[in-house]
JSON list of C-alpha atoms in Angstrom, two decimals:
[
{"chain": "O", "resi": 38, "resn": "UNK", "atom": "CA", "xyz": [0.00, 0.00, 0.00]},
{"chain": "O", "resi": 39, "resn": "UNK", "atom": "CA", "xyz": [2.56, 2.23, 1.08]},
{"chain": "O", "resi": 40, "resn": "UNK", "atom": "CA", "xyz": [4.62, 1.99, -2.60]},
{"chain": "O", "resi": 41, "resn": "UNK", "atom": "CA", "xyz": [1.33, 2.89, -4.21]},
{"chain": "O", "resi": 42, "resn": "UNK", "atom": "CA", "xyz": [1.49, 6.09, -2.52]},
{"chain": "O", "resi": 43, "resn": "UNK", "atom": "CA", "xyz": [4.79, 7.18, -2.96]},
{"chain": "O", "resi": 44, "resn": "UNK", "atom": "CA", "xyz": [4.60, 6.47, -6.83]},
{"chain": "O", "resi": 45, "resn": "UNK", "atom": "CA", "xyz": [1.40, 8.09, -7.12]},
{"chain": "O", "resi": 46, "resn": "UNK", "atom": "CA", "xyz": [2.80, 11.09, -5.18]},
{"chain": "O", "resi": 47, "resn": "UNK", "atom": "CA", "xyz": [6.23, 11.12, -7.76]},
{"chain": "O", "resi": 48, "resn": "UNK", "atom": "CA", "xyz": [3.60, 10.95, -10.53]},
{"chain": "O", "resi": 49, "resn": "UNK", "atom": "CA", "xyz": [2.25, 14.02, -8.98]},
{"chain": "O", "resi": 50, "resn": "UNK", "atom": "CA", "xyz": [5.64, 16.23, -8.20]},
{"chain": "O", "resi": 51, "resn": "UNK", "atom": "CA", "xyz": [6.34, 15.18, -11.73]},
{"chain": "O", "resi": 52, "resn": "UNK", "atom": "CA", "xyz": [3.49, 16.48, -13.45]},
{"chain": "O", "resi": 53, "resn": "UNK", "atom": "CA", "xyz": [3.51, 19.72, -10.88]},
{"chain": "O", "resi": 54, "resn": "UNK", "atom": "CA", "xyz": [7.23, 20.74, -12.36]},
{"chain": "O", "resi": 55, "resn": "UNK", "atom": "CA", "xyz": [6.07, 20.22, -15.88]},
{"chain": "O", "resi": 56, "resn": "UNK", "atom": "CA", "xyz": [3.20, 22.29, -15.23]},
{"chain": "O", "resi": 57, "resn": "UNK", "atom": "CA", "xyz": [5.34, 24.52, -13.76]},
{"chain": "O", "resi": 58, "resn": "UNK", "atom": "CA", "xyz": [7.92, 24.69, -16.02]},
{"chain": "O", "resi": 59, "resn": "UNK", "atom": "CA", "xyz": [5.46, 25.17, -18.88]},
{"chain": "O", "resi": 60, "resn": "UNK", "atom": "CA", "xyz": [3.97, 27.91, -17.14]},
{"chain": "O", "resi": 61, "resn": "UNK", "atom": "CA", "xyz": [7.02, 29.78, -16.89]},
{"chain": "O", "resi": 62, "resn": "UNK", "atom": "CA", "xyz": [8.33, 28.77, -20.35]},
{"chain": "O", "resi": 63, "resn": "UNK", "atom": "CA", "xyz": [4.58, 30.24, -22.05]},
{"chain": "O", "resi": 64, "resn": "UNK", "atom": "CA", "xyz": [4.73, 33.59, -19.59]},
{"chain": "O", "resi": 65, "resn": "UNK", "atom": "CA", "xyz": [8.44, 34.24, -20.77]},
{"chain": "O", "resi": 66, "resn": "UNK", "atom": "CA", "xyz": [7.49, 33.54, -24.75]},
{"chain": "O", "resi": 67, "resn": "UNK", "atom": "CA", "xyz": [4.27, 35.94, -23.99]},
{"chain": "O", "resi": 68, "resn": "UNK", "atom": "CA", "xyz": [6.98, 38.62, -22.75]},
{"chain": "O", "resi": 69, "resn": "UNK", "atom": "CA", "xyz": [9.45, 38.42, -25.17]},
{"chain": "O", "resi": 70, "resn": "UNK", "atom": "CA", "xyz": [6.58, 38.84, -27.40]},
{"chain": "O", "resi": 71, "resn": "UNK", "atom": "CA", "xyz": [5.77, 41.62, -26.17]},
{"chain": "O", "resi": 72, "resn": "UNK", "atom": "CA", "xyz": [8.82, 43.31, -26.06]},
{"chain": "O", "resi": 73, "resn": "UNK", "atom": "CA", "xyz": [9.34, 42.89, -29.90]},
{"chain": "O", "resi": 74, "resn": "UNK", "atom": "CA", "xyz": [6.36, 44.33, -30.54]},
{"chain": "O", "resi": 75, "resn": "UNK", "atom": "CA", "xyz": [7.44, 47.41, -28.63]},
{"chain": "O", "resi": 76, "resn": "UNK", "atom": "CA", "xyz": [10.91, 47.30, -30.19]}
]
């Protein structure tokens, strides 16, 4: 029982990051974006 949770909570962190990191990868593109359009 216990190994179930600890892979479903890896599954989890891992899915949090790539959320995470996707986030912050879209937000960045959005801003550089932006800045050429200024430019």
């Amino acid at each position: 029982m216990y190994y179930v949770v600890a892979k479903i909570k890896k599954i989890v962190n891992i899915y949090k990051e790539s959320v995470i990191i996707n986030t912050i990868n879209a937000f960045s593109f959005a801003v550089f974006r932006f800045v050429n359009c200024i430019i």
